[in-house]
Short mmCIF file of C-alpha atoms and ligand atoms in Angstrom, two decimals:
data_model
loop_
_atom_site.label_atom_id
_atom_site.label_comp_id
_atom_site.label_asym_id
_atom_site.label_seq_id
_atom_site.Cartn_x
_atom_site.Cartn_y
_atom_site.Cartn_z
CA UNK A 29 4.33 -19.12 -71.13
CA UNK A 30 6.09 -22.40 -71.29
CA UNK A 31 6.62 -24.34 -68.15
CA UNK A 32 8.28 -27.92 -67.81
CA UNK A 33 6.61 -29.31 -64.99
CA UNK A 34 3.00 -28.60 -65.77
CA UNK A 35 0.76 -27.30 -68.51
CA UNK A 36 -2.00 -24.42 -68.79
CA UNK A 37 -4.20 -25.07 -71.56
CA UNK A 38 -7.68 -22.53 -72.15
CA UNK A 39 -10.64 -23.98 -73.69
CA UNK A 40 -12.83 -20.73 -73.77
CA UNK A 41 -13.68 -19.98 -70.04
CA UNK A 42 -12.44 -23.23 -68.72
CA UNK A 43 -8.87 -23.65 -67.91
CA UNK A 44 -6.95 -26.97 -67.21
CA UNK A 45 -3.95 -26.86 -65.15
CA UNK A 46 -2.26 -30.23 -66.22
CA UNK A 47 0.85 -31.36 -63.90
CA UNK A 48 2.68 -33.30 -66.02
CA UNK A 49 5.97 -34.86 -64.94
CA UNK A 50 4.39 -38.66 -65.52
CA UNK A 51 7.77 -39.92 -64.81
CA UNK A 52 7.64 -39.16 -61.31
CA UNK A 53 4.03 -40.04 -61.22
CA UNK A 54 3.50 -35.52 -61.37
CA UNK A 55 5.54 -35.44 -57.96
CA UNK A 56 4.97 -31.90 -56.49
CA UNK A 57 8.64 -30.37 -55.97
CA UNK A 58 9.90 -27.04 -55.80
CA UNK A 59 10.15 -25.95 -59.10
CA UNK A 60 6.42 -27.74 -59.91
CA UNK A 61 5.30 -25.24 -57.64
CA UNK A 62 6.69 -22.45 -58.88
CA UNK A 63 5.38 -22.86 -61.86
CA UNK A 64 2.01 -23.71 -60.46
CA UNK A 65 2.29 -20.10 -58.61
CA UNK A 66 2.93 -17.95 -61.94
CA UNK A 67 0.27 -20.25 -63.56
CA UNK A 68 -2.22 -19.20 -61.18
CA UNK A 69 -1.03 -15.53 -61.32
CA UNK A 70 -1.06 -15.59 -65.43
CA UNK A 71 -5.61 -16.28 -64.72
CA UNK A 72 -7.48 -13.36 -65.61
CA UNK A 73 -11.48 -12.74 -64.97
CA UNK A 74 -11.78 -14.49 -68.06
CA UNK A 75 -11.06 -17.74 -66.74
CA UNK A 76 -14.09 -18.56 -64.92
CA UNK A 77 -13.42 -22.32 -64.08
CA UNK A 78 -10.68 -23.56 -63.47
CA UNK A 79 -9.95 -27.90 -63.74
CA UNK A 80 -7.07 -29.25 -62.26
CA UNK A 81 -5.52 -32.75 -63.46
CA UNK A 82 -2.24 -34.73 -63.36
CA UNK A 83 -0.24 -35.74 -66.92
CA UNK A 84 0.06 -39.48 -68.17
CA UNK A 85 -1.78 -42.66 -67.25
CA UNK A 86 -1.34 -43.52 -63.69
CA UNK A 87 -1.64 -40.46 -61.50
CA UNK A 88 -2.85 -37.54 -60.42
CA UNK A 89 0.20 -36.40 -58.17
CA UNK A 90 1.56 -39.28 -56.01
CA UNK A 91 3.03 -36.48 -53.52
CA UNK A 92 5.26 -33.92 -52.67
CA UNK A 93 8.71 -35.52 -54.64
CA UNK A 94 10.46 -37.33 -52.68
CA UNK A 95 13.82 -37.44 -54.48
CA UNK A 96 13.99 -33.57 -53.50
CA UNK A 97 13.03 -33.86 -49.39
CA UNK A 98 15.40 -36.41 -48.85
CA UNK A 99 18.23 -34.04 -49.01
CA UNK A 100 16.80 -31.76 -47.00
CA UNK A 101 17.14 -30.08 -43.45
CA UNK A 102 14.41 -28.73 -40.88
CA UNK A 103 14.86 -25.50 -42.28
CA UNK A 104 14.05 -25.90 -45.61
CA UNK A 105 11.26 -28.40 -45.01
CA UNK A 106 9.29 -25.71 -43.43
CA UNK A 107 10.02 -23.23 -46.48
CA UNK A 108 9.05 -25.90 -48.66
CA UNK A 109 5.68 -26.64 -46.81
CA UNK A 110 5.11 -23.21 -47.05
CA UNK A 111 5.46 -23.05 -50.35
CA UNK A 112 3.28 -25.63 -50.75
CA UNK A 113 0.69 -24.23 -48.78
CA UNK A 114 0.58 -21.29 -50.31
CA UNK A 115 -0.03 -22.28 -53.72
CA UNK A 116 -2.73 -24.55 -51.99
CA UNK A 117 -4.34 -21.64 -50.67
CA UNK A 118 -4.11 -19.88 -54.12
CA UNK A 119 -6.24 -22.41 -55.54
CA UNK A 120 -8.61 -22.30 -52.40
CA UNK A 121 -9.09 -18.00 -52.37
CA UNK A 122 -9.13 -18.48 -56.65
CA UNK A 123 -11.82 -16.27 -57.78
CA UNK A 124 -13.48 -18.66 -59.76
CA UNK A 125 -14.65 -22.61 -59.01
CA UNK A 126 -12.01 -25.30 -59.47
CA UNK A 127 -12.32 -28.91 -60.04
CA UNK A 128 -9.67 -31.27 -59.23
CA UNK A 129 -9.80 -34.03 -62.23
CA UNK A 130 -8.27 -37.29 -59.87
CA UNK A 131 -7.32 -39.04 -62.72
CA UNK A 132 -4.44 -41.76 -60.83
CA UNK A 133 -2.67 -42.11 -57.44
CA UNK A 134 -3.44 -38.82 -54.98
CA UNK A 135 -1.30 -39.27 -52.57
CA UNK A 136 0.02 -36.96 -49.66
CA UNK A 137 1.12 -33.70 -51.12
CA UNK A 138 -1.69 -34.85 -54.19
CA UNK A 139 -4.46 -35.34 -52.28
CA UNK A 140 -4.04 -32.22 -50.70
CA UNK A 141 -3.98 -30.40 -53.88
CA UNK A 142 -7.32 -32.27 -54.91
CA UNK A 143 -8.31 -31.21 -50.97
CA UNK A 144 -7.47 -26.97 -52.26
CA UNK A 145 -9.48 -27.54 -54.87
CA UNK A 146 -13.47 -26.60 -54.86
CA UNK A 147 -14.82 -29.99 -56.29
CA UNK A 148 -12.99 -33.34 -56.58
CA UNK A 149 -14.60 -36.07 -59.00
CA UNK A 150 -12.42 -39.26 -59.27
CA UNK A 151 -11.96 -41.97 -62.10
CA UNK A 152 -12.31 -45.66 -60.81
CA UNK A 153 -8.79 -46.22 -61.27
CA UNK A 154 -7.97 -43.58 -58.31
CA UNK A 155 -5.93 -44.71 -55.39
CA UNK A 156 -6.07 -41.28 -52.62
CA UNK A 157 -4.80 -40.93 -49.58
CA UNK A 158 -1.64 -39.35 -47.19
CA UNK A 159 0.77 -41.91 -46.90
CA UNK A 160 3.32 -39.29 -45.14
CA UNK A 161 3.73 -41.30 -41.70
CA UNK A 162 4.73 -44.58 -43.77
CA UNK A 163 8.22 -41.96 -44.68
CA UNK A 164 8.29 -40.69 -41.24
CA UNK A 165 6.87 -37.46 -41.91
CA UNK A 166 2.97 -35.91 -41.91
CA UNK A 167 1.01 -34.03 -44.97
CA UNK A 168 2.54 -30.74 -44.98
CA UNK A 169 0.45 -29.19 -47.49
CA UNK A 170 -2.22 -28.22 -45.41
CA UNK A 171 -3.99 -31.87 -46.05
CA UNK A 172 -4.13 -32.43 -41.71
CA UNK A 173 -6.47 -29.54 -41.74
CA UNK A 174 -8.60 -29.79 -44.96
CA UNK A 175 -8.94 -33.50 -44.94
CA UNK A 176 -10.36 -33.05 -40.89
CA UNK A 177 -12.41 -30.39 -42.30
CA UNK A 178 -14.09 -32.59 -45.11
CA UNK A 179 -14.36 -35.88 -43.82
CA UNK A 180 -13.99 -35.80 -39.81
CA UNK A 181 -11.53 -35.75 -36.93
CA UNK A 182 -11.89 -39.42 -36.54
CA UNK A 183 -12.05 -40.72 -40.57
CA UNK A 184 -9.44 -38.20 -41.11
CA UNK A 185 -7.02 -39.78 -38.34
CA UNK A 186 -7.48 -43.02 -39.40
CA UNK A 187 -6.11 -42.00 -43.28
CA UNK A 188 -3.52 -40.69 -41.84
CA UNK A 189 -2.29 -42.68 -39.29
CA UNK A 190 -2.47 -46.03 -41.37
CA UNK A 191 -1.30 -44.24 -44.66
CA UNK A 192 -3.40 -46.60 -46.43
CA UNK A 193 -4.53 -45.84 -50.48
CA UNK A 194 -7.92 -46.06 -50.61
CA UNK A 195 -10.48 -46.56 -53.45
CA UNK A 196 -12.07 -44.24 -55.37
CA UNK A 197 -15.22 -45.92 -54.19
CA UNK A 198 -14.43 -46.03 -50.42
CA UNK A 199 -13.15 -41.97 -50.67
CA UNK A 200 -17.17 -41.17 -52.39
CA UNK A 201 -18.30 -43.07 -49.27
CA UNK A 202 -16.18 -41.28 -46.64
CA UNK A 203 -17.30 -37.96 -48.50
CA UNK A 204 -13.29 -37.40 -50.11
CA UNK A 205 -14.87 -37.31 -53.33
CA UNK A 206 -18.10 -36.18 -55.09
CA UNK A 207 -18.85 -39.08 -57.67
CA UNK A 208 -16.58 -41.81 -59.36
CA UNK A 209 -16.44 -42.23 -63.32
CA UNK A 210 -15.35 -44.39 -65.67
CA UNK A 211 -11.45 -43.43 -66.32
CA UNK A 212 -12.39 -42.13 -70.31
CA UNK A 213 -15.65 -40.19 -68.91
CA UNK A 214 -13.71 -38.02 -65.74
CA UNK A 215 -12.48 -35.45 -67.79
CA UNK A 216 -15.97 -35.20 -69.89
CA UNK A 217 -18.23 -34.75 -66.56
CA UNK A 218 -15.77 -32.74 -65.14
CA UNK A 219 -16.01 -30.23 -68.42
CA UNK A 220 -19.72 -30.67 -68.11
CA UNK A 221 -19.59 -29.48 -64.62
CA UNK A 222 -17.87 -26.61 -65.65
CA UNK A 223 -20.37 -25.56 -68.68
CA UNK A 224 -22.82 -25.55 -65.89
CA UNK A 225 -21.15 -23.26 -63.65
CA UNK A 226 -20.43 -21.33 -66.39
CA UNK A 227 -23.86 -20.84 -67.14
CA UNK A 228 -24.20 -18.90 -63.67
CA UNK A 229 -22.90 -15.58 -62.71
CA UNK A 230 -19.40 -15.52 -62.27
CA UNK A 231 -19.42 -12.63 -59.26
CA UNK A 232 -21.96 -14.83 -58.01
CA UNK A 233 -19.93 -17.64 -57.38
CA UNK A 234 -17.30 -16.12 -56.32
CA UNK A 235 -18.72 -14.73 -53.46
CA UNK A 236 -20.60 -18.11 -52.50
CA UNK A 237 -16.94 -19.83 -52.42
CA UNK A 238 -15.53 -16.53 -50.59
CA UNK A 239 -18.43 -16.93 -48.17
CA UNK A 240 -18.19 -20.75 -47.46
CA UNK A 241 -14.15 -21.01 -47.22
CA UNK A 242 -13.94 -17.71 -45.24
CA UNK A 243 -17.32 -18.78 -43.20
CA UNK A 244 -16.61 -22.36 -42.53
CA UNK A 245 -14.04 -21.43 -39.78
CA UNK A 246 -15.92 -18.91 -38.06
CA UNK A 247 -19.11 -19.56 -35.62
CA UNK A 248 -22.34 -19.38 -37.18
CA UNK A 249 -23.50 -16.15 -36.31
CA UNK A 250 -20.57 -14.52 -37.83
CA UNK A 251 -20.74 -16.85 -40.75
CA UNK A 252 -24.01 -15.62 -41.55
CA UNK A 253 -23.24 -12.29 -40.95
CA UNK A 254 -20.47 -12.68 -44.05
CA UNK A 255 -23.40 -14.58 -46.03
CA UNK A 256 -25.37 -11.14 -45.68
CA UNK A 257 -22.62 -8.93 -46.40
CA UNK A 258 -22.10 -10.92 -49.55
CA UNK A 259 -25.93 -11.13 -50.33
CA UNK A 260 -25.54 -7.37 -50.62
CA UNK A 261 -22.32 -6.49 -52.62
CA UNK A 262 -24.10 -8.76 -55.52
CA UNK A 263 -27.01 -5.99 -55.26
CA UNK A 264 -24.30 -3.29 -56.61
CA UNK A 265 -23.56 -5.56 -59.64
CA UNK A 266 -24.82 -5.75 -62.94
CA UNK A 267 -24.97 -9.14 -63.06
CA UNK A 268 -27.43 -9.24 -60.37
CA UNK A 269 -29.71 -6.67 -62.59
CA UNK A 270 -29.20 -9.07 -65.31
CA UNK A 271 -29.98 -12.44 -63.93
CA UNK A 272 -33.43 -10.95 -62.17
CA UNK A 273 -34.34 -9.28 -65.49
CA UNK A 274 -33.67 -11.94 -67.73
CA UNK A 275 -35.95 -14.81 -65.52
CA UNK A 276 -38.69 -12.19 -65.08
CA UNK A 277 -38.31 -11.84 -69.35
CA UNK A 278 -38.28 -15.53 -69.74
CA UNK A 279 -35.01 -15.48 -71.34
CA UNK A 280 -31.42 -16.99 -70.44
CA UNK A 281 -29.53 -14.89 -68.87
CA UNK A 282 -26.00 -13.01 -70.46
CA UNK A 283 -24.02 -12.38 -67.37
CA UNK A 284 -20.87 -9.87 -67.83
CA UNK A 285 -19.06 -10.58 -64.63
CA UNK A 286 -19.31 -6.97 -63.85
C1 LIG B 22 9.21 -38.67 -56.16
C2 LIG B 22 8.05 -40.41 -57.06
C3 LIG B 22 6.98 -40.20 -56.16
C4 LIG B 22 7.10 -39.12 -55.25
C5 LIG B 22 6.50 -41.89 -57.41
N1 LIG B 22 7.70 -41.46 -57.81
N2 LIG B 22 6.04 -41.13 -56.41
N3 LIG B 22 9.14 -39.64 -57.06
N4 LIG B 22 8.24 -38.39 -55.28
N5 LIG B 22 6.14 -38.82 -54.39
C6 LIG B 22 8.55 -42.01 -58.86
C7 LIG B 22 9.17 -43.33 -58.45
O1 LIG B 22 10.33 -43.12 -57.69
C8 LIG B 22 9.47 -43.94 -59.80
O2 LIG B 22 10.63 -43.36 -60.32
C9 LIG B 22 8.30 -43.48 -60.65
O3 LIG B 22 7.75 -42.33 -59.99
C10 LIG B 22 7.19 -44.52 -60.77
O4 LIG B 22 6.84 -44.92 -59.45
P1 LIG B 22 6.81 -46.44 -58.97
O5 LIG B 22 6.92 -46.43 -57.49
O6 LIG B 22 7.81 -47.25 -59.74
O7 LIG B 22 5.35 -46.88 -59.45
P2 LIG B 22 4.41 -47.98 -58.80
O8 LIG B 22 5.20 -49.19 -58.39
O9 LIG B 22 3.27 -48.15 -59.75
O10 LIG B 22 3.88 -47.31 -57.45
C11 LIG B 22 3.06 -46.16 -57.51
C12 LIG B 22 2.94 -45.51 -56.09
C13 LIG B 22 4.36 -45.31 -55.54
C14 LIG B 22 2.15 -46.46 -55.18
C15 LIG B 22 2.18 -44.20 -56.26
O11 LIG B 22 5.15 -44.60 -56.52
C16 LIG B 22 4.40 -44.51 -54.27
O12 LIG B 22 4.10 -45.03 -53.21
N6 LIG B 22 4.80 -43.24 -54.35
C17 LIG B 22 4.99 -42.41 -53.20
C18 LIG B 22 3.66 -41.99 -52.62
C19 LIG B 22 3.85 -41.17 -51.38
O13 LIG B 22 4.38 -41.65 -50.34
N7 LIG B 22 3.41 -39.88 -51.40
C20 LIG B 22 3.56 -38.99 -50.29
C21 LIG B 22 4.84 -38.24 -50.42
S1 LIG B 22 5.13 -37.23 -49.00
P3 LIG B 22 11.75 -44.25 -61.05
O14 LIG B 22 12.81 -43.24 -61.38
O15 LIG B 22 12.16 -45.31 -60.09
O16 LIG B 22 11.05 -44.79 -62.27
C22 LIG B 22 4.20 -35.88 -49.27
C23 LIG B 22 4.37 -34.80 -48.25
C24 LIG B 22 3.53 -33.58 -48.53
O17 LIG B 22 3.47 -35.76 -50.20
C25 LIG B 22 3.87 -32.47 -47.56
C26 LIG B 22 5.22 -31.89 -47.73
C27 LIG B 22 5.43 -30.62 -46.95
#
């Protein structure tokens, strides 16, 4: 399928979901996200990782486009947060690991894509944060919650009451990011991250990110209780059979995803 604002590209089992509209620094508006949404729909099982990245030279996605809310009414704000949030939560309930590539400015609405996603590495050259209250509004796309969730109540307030861009450096430290790389090497260690996870069984890891999103807002009991559950479904798989056989034969293992 050809889309305008974004591009899907398959490399094998890794996918790279590209939003490209560098002249608005990959601005998030409606029709981005629409096209994000049948993206996402389009992955089969055979995509087992999935990396997400922003087109051109200077950003990842500098926000939800501002051009577009500045015409717009209560009303149509909320559907648009919605909108937003949904495709967000696509990318969060994916069946398969994603890795947000934060190749330039992730601001607002773009740093709470890189917040869906299940692993964010950063180049050097990274600015992130949620600049919303500097246009008198707040993230919309889910970031109030994820970004609490990650890095604190009281780190998270900060970013967004001040607005401020941080470093790539500064978001490692506050635990926004998982490592910084040189701008040419990002993509590289993200892609080696991938081969690594594709190494493992892909039911596998879907239930360990079904069991940490869906158990990180419950209490622990319960948490563990989905842990167990999920423990056990992996018993009725063949790639369970697989993996144990293969380490007790000394050999890789050839999971099937089935
Ligand atoms: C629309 C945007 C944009 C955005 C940049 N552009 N960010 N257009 N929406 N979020 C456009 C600019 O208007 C400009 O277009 C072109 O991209 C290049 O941007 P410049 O500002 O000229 O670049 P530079 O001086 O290098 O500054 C880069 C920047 C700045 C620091 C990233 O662009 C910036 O502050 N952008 C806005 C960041 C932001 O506030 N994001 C949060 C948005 S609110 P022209 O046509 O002039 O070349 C949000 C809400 C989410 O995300 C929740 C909603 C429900």
């Amino acid at each position: 399928m050809v889309y305008d604002n974004i591009r899907l590209e398959k490399q094998g089992a890794i996918a790279t979901l590209t939003i490209d509209r560098p002249k608005a620094l990959n601005a998030l508006n409606t029709q981005t996200f629409l096209e994000m949404e049948s993206a996402l729909r389009s992955l089969g099982t055979d995509t087992r990782v999935l990396i997400v990245t922003g087109g051109g030279e200077k950003a990842f996605v500098a926000g939800a486009d501002i051009a577009e809310m500045a015409t717009i009414g209560s009303e149509r704000a909320r559907e648009f947060a919605a909108l937003g949030q949904r495709v967000m939560g696509m990318l969060e309930h994916l069946g398969c690991p994603t890795i947000a590539a934060v190749n330039g400015f992730a601001l607002g609405g773009g740093c709470e894509l890189a917040l869906a996603c299940d692993l964010i590495y950063a180049s050097e050259k990274a600015k992130l944060g949620v600049p919303e209250v500097t246009l008198g509004v707040i993230p919309g796309f889910g970031g109030t919650q994820r970004l609490t969730r990650l890095v604190g109540k009281m780190r998270a307030k900060e970013l967004v009451f001040t607005g401020s861009h941080v470093t790539a450096a500064q978001a490692k430290e506050y635990g926004l990011v998982l490592d910084v790389l040189p701008p040419e090497k990002l993509m590289e260690h993200c892609l080696a991250v991938a081969g690594k996870l594709l190494k493992n069984g892909p039911l596998a890891l879907a239930q360990a990110k079904r069991v940490i999103e869906f158990g990180a807002d419950q209490d622990l009991r319960t948490a563990n209780e989905l842990e167990s559950q999920g423990f056990g479904v992996l018993f009725g798989t063949e790639d369970q059979r697989e993996g144990m056989k293969a380490f007790l034969e000394k050999r890789p293992a050839a999971f099937s995803g089935k």
